[in-house]
Each structure stands twice: as structure tokens, then as C-alpha cells.
Amino acid sequence: NAGVTQTPKFQVLKTGQSMTLQCAQDMNHNSMYWYRQDPGMGLRLIYYSASEGTTDKGEVPNGYNVSRLNKREFSLRLESAAPSQTSVYFCASILFGSSYEQYFGPGTRLTVT
Amino acid sequence: QQPVQSPQAVILREGEDAVINCSSSKALYSVHWYRQKHGEAPVFLMILLKGGEQKGHDKISASFNEKKQQSSLYLTASQLSYSGTYFCGTESDDYKLSFGAGTTVTVRA
């Protein structure tokens, strides 16, 4: 996936632990997104940032916080992990406009025990 | 609210055609289509804008009926490489995308 990186690729947490998922893009896109994908299901929007300095809730924001650190980076934080947050997390960046572009990162597989 | 996709799954032989539908209960600004292979990230295929024309990507094309809040993805003369799960994403508020549950396409030789 061109230009969107995510770390870590895999993570196992115990209930109640916290962690931050990192996402960075080098394509100068304004908009960045965090999704979760549960087995056999589509993507659900957690939070998004339409532009640097703004963040908004998506469909399933409870239990998460985000930071748009700068134009390149958009992080997702789980303050107190729960087993229901076991999922694959994808970050995406989008360039809206006449030259529309959209790319996803490779994903982070998170297991909460 | 998430859009509804149909069918849930389709099995094709190489060279056959298929149509995947996506419908929303909300007025739409745009519809996006993606393909995801097992264990990989989704890949963006195309976007259809309100008032725009039908789009194409190789032998995969799509249409968008704004009045009915529906979009269809057409797989023509399917190839083995078309196998995967196809998702539609709908934008009804600025920049906010909602995804359907996906349609699994299996193309057999």
C-alpha cells in the first residue's frame, strides 16, 4: 500500500491495558481515517480527521481517542482495552478533489485477552 | 447508517458477469467501491460522484442512481484475479464514509 504505514502490525493486550496505534502518510493528503474490521464484516468508522487540526467521531468511537499530530500522522489510542476491541484496525488517507486518491495502511491485528 | 449490499456472495466461472448492488437510506454525495483480498487491506477501485457519469476500471464498472440512493458494480468477463470481497462505501456527510458488509466473489477456472 503506497504511502500509508501503520505500527505495530500485531499486538496482544490484557484487559485494562492501554496502547496507541500509529499511522503516517507521506502523500500530503488532508483527510485521515481509523476503521475497525471484525471477522466477516465490513469496515466501521471509529474517528476521522478531515484536515489537520480537526477530528470527528465516526460510528463506533466509544473506548477510543485520536490525535492528529500533524498533517502526516494520525494516532488512535485505547485507554483501557476490552475484549470487544479485538479487531483489525485500518488507517486510511484520502485526497478529495479532482484528483481523488485513497489508500489504506496494511492494518494492525489487535487481540485483547 | 451503513449501506446494504446484495448479494452476500456470488460464485462465477471465468468469463461470466456479475452485478453487486449497494443501497442507502440516506441521500448520498458519493459512492466508493473497494476490493479486499483475504488477509490484506482494502484497495480503492473507484468513486462515483453525485451528478457524475458511470465509471470504469479495466472490465469493472459502476453506476450511481442518486434518486434511488443506489449504486451497482458490474464485473464483466470475470478473471481469477477478481476474486475477493467487494465493499461499497457511501458518503452522505462531508468526508464521512460508511461501509456495507461486503460481497464475497469467487471466480473459478
PDB file of C-alpha atoms in Angstrom:
ATOM      1  CA  ASN A   1       0.000   0.000   0.000  1.00  0.00           C
ATOM      2  CA  ALA A   2       1.636   3.125  -1.245  1.00  0.00           C
ATOM      3  CA  GLY A   3       2.423   5.745   1.351  1.00  0.00           C
ATOM      4  CA  VAL A   4       0.400   4.690   4.448  1.00  0.00           C
ATOM      5  CA  THR A   5       2.258   2.967   7.259  1.00  0.00           C
ATOM      6  CA  GLN A   6       0.868   1.545  10.473  1.00  0.00           C
ATOM      7  CA  THR A   7       2.596   0.326  13.607  1.00  0.00           C
ATOM      8  CA  PRO A   8       2.520  -2.149  15.168  1.00  0.00           C
ATOM      9  CA  LYS A   9       1.396  -4.924  12.803  1.00  0.00           C
ATOM     10  CA  PHE A  10       0.320  -7.209  15.654  1.00  0.00           C
ATOM     11  CA  GLN A  11      -0.434  -6.588  19.315  1.00  0.00           C
ATOM     12  CA  VAL A  12      -1.784  -8.613  22.232  1.00  0.00           C
ATOM     13  CA  LEU A  13      -3.112  -6.700  25.232  1.00  0.00           C
ATOM     14  CA  LYS A  14      -4.640  -7.695  28.515  1.00  0.00           C
ATOM     15  CA  THR A  15      -7.966  -6.213  29.556  1.00  0.00           C
ATOM     16  CA  GLY A  16      -7.431  -2.761  31.022  1.00  0.00           C
ATOM     17  CA  GLN A  17      -4.096  -2.074  29.342  1.00  0.00           C
ATOM     18  CA  SER A  18      -3.651   0.949  27.111  1.00  0.00           C
ATOM     19  CA  MET A  19      -1.878   1.411  23.815  1.00  0.00           C
ATOM     20  CA  THR A  20      -1.553   3.755  20.857  1.00  0.00           C
ATOM     21  CA  LEU A  21      -1.760   2.706  17.223  1.00  0.00           C
ATOM     22  CA  GLN A  22       0.308   4.862  14.925  1.00  0.00           C
ATOM     23  CA  CYS A  23      -0.485   5.850  11.347  1.00  0.00           C
ATOM     24  CA  ALA A  24       1.519   8.013   8.975  1.00  0.00           C
ATOM     25  CA  GLN A  25       1.143   9.003   5.316  1.00  0.00           C
ATOM     26  CA  ASP A  26       3.603  10.751   3.038  1.00  0.00           C
ATOM     27  CA  MET A  27       1.240  11.728   0.215  1.00  0.00           C
ATOM     28  CA  ASN A  28       0.258  15.149   1.576  1.00  0.00           C
ATOM     29  CA  HIS A  29      -3.380  14.047   1.960  1.00  0.00           C
ATOM     30  CA  ASN A  30      -5.601  16.228   4.097  1.00  0.00           C
ATOM     31  CA  SER A  31      -8.019  13.584   5.391  1.00  0.00           C
ATOM     32  CA  MET A  32      -7.208  10.551   7.517  1.00  0.00           C
ATOM     33  CA  TYR A  33      -9.422   7.829   8.979  1.00  0.00           C
ATOM     34  CA  TRP A  34      -9.418   4.986  11.500  1.00  0.00           C
ATOM     35  CA  TYR A  35     -11.566   1.907  10.866  1.00  0.00           C
ATOM     36  CA  ARG A  36     -12.021  -1.407  12.586  1.00  0.00           C
ATOM     37  CA  GLN A  37     -12.924  -4.616  10.807  1.00  0.00           C
ATOM     38  CA  ASP A  38     -14.321  -7.586  12.664  1.00  0.00           C
ATOM     39  CA  PRO A  39     -14.289 -11.089  11.132  1.00  0.00           C
ATOM     40  CA  GLY A  40     -16.629 -11.393   8.156  1.00  0.00           C
ATOM     41  CA  MET A  41     -17.763  -7.802   8.450  1.00  0.00           C
ATOM     42  CA  GLY A  42     -17.268  -4.529   6.697  1.00  0.00           C
ATOM     43  CA  LEU A  43     -15.284  -1.582   7.934  1.00  0.00           C
ATOM     44  CA  ARG A  44     -16.695   0.593  10.696  1.00  0.00           C
ATOM     45  CA  LEU A  45     -15.520   4.156  11.095  1.00  0.00           C
ATOM     46  CA  ILE A  46     -14.074   4.968  14.521  1.00  0.00           C
ATOM     47  CA  TYR A  47     -12.769   8.515  14.074  1.00  0.00           C
ATOM     48  CA  TYR A  48     -11.702  10.690  11.199  1.00  0.00           C
ATOM     49  CA  SER A  49      -9.808  13.886  10.610  1.00  0.00           C
ATOM     50  CA  ALA A  50     -10.991  15.880   7.606  1.00  0.00           C
ATOM     51  CA  SER A  51      -7.989  18.185   7.863  1.00  0.00           C
ATOM     52  CA  GLU A  52      -5.063  18.924  10.128  1.00  0.00           C
ATOM     53  CA  GLY A  53      -6.322  20.257  13.453  1.00  0.00           C
ATOM     54  CA  THR A  54      -9.790  18.669  13.273  1.00  0.00           C
ATOM     55  CA  THR A  55     -11.111  15.313  14.431  1.00  0.00           C
ATOM     56  CA  ASP A  56     -14.631  13.915  14.457  1.00  0.00           C
ATOM     57  CA  LYS A  57     -16.381  10.829  15.757  1.00  0.00           C
ATOM     58  CA  GLY A  58     -17.455   8.071  13.428  1.00  0.00           C
ATOM     59  CA  GLU A  59     -19.902   5.229  14.023  1.00  0.00           C
ATOM     60  CA  VAL A  60     -18.100   3.454  16.891  1.00  0.00           C
ATOM     61  CA  PRO A  61     -15.954   5.973  18.853  1.00  0.00           C
ATOM     62  CA  ASN A  62     -16.560   4.688  22.383  1.00  0.00           C
ATOM     63  CA  GLY A  63     -13.387   3.478  24.093  1.00  0.00           C
ATOM     64  CA  TYR A  64     -11.077   5.295  21.669  1.00  0.00           C
ATOM     65  CA  ASN A  65      -9.360   8.643  21.366  1.00  0.00           C
ATOM     66  CA  VAL A  66      -7.414  10.135  18.467  1.00  0.00           C
ATOM     67  CA  SER A  67      -4.772  12.752  17.844  1.00  0.00           C
ATOM     68  CA  ARG A  68      -3.965  14.398  14.530  1.00  0.00           C
ATOM     69  CA  LEU A  69      -0.395  15.224  15.430  1.00  0.00           C
ATOM     70  CA  ASN A  70       0.366  16.967  12.128  1.00  0.00           C
ATOM     71  CA  LYS A  71      -0.646  16.543   8.511  1.00  0.00           C
ATOM     72  CA  ARG A  72       1.233  13.253   8.228  1.00  0.00           C
ATOM     73  CA  GLU A  73       0.294  11.468  11.445  1.00  0.00           C
ATOM     74  CA  PHE A  74      -2.986  10.302  12.968  1.00  0.00           C
ATOM     75  CA  SER A  75      -2.872   8.121  16.067  1.00  0.00           C
ATOM     76  CA  LEU A  76      -5.556   6.012  17.751  1.00  0.00           C
ATOM     77  CA  ARG A  77      -5.445   5.387  21.496  1.00  0.00           C
ATOM     78  CA  LEU A  78      -7.175   2.703  23.523  1.00  0.00           C
ATOM     79  CA  GLU A  79      -7.197   3.946  27.105  1.00  0.00           C
ATOM     80  CA  SER A  80      -8.480   0.749  28.766  1.00  0.00           C
ATOM     81  CA  ALA A  81      -8.645  -2.148  26.345  1.00  0.00           C
ATOM     82  CA  ALA A  82     -11.612  -4.522  26.393  1.00  0.00           C
ATOM     83  CA  PRO A  83     -12.063  -7.913  24.647  1.00  0.00           C
ATOM     84  CA  SER A  84     -14.731  -6.283  22.429  1.00  0.00           C
ATOM     85  CA  GLN A  85     -11.942  -4.199  20.901  1.00  0.00           C
ATOM     86  CA  THR A  86     -10.278  -7.288  19.440  1.00  0.00           C
ATOM     87  CA  SER A  87     -10.234  -6.482  15.740  1.00  0.00           C
ATOM     88  CA  VAL A  88      -8.139  -5.494  12.764  1.00  0.00           C
ATOM     89  CA  TYR A  89      -7.583  -1.741  12.648  1.00  0.00           C
ATOM     90  CA  PHE A  90      -7.013   0.056   9.348  1.00  0.00           C
ATOM     91  CA  CYS A  91      -5.862   3.583   8.818  1.00  0.00           C
ATOM     92  CA  ALA A  92      -6.672   5.320   5.537  1.00  0.00           C
ATOM     93  CA  SER A  93      -5.790   8.623   3.956  1.00  0.00           C
ATOM     94  CA  ILE A  94      -7.782  10.414   1.286  1.00  0.00           C
ATOM     95  CA  LEU A  95      -7.166  13.282  -1.077  1.00  0.00           C
ATOM     96  CA  PHE A  96     -10.536  14.776  -2.021  1.00  0.00           C
ATOM     97  CA  GLY A  97     -10.729  16.795  -5.193  1.00  0.00           C
ATOM     98  CA  SER A  98     -10.469  16.476  -8.934  1.00  0.00           C
ATOM     99  CA  SER A  99      -7.574  14.037  -8.489  1.00  0.00           C
ATOM    100  CA  TYR A 100      -9.145  11.761  -5.943  1.00  0.00           C
ATOM    101  CA  GLU A 101      -6.796   9.360  -4.148  1.00  0.00           C
ATOM    102  CA  GLN A 102      -7.352   6.923  -1.342  1.00  0.00           C
ATOM    103  CA  TYR A 103      -5.028   4.400   0.288  1.00  0.00           C
ATOM    104  CA  PHE A 104      -5.234   2.073   3.271  1.00  0.00           C
ATOM    105  CA  GLY A 105      -2.441   1.046   5.576  1.00  0.00           C
ATOM    106  CA  PRO A 106      -1.615  -2.670   5.998  1.00  0.00           C
ATOM    107  CA  GLY A 107      -3.588  -2.942   9.254  1.00  0.00           C
ATOM    108  CA  THR A 108      -2.914  -3.730  12.902  1.00  0.00           C
ATOM    109  CA  ARG A 109      -4.235  -7.024  14.299  1.00  0.00           C
ATOM    110  CA  LEU A 110      -5.145  -6.427  17.924  1.00  0.00           C
ATOM    111  CA  THR A 111      -6.152  -9.133  20.380  1.00  0.00           C
ATOM    112  CA  VAL A 112      -7.390  -8.240  23.863  1.00  0.00           C
ATOM    113  CA  THR A 113      -7.496 -11.127  26.326  1.00  0.00           C
TER     114      THR A 113
ATOM    115  CA  GLN B   1     -26.165   4.236   8.919  1.00  0.00           C
ATOM    116  CA  GLN B   2     -24.421   1.529   6.926  1.00  0.00           C
ATOM    117  CA  PRO B   3     -25.446   0.800   3.323  1.00  0.00           C
ATOM    118  CA  VAL B   4     -26.915  -2.584   2.400  1.00  0.00           C
ATOM    119  CA  GLN B   5     -25.124  -4.760  -0.145  1.00  0.00           C
ATOM    120  CA  SER B   6     -26.504  -7.670  -2.152  1.00  0.00           C
ATOM    121  CA  PRO B   7     -25.876 -10.449  -2.814  1.00  0.00           C
ATOM    122  CA  GLN B   8     -23.763 -11.588   0.144  1.00  0.00           C
ATOM    123  CA  ALA B   9     -21.799 -13.970  -2.042  1.00  0.00           C
ATOM    124  CA  VAL B  10     -21.500 -14.961  -5.678  1.00  0.00           C
ATOM    125  CA  ILE B  11     -19.609 -17.746  -7.426  1.00  0.00           C
ATOM    126  CA  LEU B  12     -18.600 -17.292 -11.052  1.00  0.00           C
ATOM    127  CA  ARG B  13     -16.729 -19.160 -13.723  1.00  0.00           C
ATOM    128  CA  GLU B  14     -14.064 -17.270 -15.614  1.00  0.00           C
ATOM    129  CA  GLY B  15     -15.651 -15.111 -18.278  1.00  0.00           C
ATOM    130  CA  GLU B  16     -19.032 -14.755 -16.553  1.00  0.00           C
ATOM    131  CA  ASP B  17     -20.568 -11.463 -15.455  1.00  0.00           C
ATOM    132  CA  ALA B  18     -21.922 -10.352 -12.081  1.00  0.00           C
ATOM    133  CA  VAL B  19     -23.641  -7.350 -10.538  1.00  0.00           C
ATOM    134  CA  ILE B  20     -23.269  -6.196  -6.942  1.00  0.00           C
ATOM    135  CA  ASN B  21     -25.757  -3.735  -5.519  1.00  0.00           C
ATOM    136  CA  CYS B  22     -25.425  -1.150  -2.772  1.00  0.00           C
ATOM    137  CA  SER B  23     -28.307   0.872  -1.356  1.00  0.00           C
ATOM    138  CA  SER B  24     -28.600   3.518   1.320  1.00  0.00           C
ATOM    139  CA  SER B  25     -31.466   5.014   3.286  1.00  0.00           C
ATOM    140  CA  LYS B  26     -29.758   8.412   3.258  1.00  0.00           C
ATOM    141  CA  ALA B  27     -29.184  10.904   0.473  1.00  0.00           C
ATOM    142  CA  LEU B  28     -25.711  10.322  -0.912  1.00  0.00           C
ATOM    143  CA  TYR B  29     -22.989  12.637  -2.079  1.00  0.00           C
ATOM    144  CA  SER B  30     -20.749   9.887  -3.391  1.00  0.00           C
ATOM    145  CA  VAL B  31     -20.276   6.122  -3.552  1.00  0.00           C
ATOM    146  CA  HIS B  32     -16.909   4.380  -3.334  1.00  0.00           C
ATOM    147  CA  TRP B  33     -16.060   0.792  -4.297  1.00  0.00           C
ATOM    148  CA  TYR B  34     -13.265  -1.360  -2.890  1.00  0.00           C
ATOM    149  CA  ARG B  35     -11.909  -4.881  -3.226  1.00  0.00           C
ATOM    150  CA  GLN B  36     -10.236  -6.730  -0.392  1.00  0.00           C
ATOM    151  CA  LYS B  37      -8.281  -9.970  -0.702  1.00  0.00           C
ATOM    152  CA  HIS B  38      -8.139 -12.273   2.300  1.00  0.00           C
ATOM    153  CA  GLY B  39      -5.708 -11.003   4.937  1.00  0.00           C
ATOM    154  CA  GLU B  40      -4.969  -7.788   3.055  1.00  0.00           C
ATOM    155  CA  ALA B  41      -6.069  -4.173   3.262  1.00  0.00           C
ATOM    156  CA  PRO B  42      -8.933  -2.929   1.073  1.00  0.00           C
ATOM    157  CA  VAL B  43      -7.938  -1.423  -2.256  1.00  0.00           C
ATOM    158  CA  PHE B  44      -9.854   1.537  -3.620  1.00  0.00           C
ATOM    159  CA  LEU B  45     -11.380   0.859  -7.067  1.00  0.00           C
ATOM    160  CA  MET B  46     -13.402   3.929  -7.962  1.00  0.00           C
ATOM    161  CA  ILE B  47     -15.555   6.781  -6.763  1.00  0.00           C
ATOM    162  CA  LEU B  48     -18.871   7.889  -8.219  1.00  0.00           C
ATOM    163  CA  LEU B  49     -19.951  11.411  -7.504  1.00  0.00           C
ATOM    164  CA  LYS B  50     -23.421  12.863  -7.408  1.00  0.00           C
ATOM    165  CA  GLY B  51     -24.126  14.081 -10.903  1.00  0.00           C
ATOM    166  CA  GLY B  52     -21.197  12.143 -12.358  1.00  0.00           C
ATOM    167  CA  GLU B  53     -21.099   9.564 -15.090  1.00  0.00           C
ATOM    168  CA  GLN B  54     -20.613   5.828 -14.905  1.00  0.00           C
ATOM    169  CA  LYS B  55     -17.024   4.905 -14.117  1.00  0.00           C
ATOM    170  CA  GLY B  56     -14.845   2.033 -15.203  1.00  0.00           C
ATOM    171  CA  HIS B  57     -11.692   0.296 -14.050  1.00  0.00           C
ATOM    172  CA  ASP B  58     -10.470  -2.351 -16.504  1.00  0.00           C
ATOM    173  CA  LYS B  59     -13.585  -4.545 -17.004  1.00  0.00           C
ATOM    174  CA  ILE B  60     -15.094  -3.444 -13.704  1.00  0.00           C
ATOM    175  CA  SER B  61     -17.545  -0.564 -13.941  1.00  0.00           C
ATOM    176  CA  ALA B  62     -20.141   1.044 -11.716  1.00  0.00           C
ATOM    177  CA  SER B  63     -23.198   3.258 -11.835  1.00  0.00           C
ATOM    178  CA  PHE B  64     -24.823   5.576  -9.309  1.00  0.00           C
ATOM    179  CA  ASN B  65     -28.538   6.382  -9.174  1.00  0.00           C
ATOM    180  CA  GLU B  66     -28.760   9.390  -6.871  1.00  0.00           C
ATOM    181  CA  LYS B  67     -32.544   9.476  -6.763  1.00  0.00           C
ATOM    182  CA  LYS B  68     -32.781   5.872  -5.623  1.00  0.00           C
ATOM    183  CA  GLN B  69     -29.670   6.204  -3.425  1.00  0.00           C
ATOM    184  CA  GLN B  70     -28.279   3.092  -5.065  1.00  0.00           C
ATOM    185  CA  SER B  71     -25.102   2.038  -6.804  1.00  0.00           C
ATOM    186  CA  SER B  72     -24.216  -1.083  -8.759  1.00  0.00           C
ATOM    187  CA  LEU B  73     -20.821  -2.608  -9.512  1.00  0.00           C
ATOM    188  CA  TYR B  74     -20.506  -4.609 -12.727  1.00  0.00           C
ATOM    189  CA  LEU B  75     -17.900  -7.337 -13.122  1.00  0.00           C
ATOM    190  CA  THR B  76     -17.634  -8.144 -16.826  1.00  0.00           C
ATOM    191  CA  ALA B  77     -15.882 -11.198 -18.282  1.00  0.00           C
ATOM    192  CA  SER B  78     -14.573 -12.078 -14.836  1.00  0.00           C
ATOM    193  CA  GLN B  79     -10.991 -13.178 -14.302  1.00  0.00           C
ATOM    194  CA  LEU B  80      -9.492 -15.256 -11.493  1.00  0.00           C
ATOM    195  CA  SER B  81      -7.913 -12.065 -10.131  1.00  0.00           C
ATOM    196  CA  TYR B  82     -11.387 -10.604  -9.493  1.00  0.00           C
ATOM    197  CA  SER B  83     -11.904 -12.943  -6.535  1.00  0.00           C
ATOM    198  CA  GLY B  84     -12.195 -11.158  -3.210  1.00  0.00           C
ATOM    199  CA  THR B  85     -14.682  -9.258  -1.108  1.00  0.00           C
ATOM    200  CA  TYR B  86     -16.165  -6.113  -2.599  1.00  0.00           C
ATOM    201  CA  PHE B  87     -17.332  -3.287  -0.376  1.00  0.00           C
ATOM    202  CA  CYS B  88     -19.246  -0.161  -1.146  1.00  0.00           C
ATOM    203  CA  GLY B  89     -18.642   2.953   0.918  1.00  0.00           C
ATOM    204  CA  THR B  90     -21.176   5.747   0.963  1.00  0.00           C
ATOM    205  CA  GLU B  91     -20.629   9.400   1.791  1.00  0.00           C
ATOM    206  CA  SER B  92     -23.675  11.316   2.952  1.00  0.00           C
ATOM    207  CA  ASP B  93     -21.963  13.853   5.242  1.00  0.00           C
ATOM    208  CA  ASP B  94     -18.804  15.636   4.278  1.00  0.00           C
ATOM    209  CA  TYR B  95     -15.820  13.311   4.460  1.00  0.00           C
ATOM    210  CA  LYS B  96     -17.620  10.637   6.495  1.00  0.00           C
ATOM    211  CA  LEU B  97     -17.726   7.181   4.859  1.00  0.00           C
ATOM    212  CA  SER B  98     -19.920   4.232   5.887  1.00  0.00           C
ATOM    213  CA  PHE B  99     -19.261   0.737   4.517  1.00  0.00           C
ATOM    214  CA  GLY B 100     -21.500  -2.133   3.526  1.00  0.00           C
ATOM    215  CA  ALA B 101     -20.936  -5.650   4.923  1.00  0.00           C
ATOM    216  CA  GLY B 102     -19.348  -6.808   1.683  1.00  0.00           C
ATOM    217  CA  THR B 103     -19.992  -9.247  -1.176  1.00  0.00           C
ATOM    218  CA  THR B 104     -17.655 -12.207  -1.495  1.00  0.00           C
ATOM    219  CA  VAL B 105     -16.857 -13.012  -5.114  1.00  0.00           C
ATOM    220  CA  THR B 106     -15.265 -16.324  -6.028  1.00  0.00           C
ATOM    221  CA  VAL B 107     -14.138 -16.811  -9.624  1.00  0.00           C
ATOM    222  CA  ARG B 108     -13.347 -20.380 -10.644  1.00  0.00           C
ATOM    223  CA  ALA B 109     -11.446 -21.618 -13.665  1.00  0.00           C
TER     224      ALA B 109
END
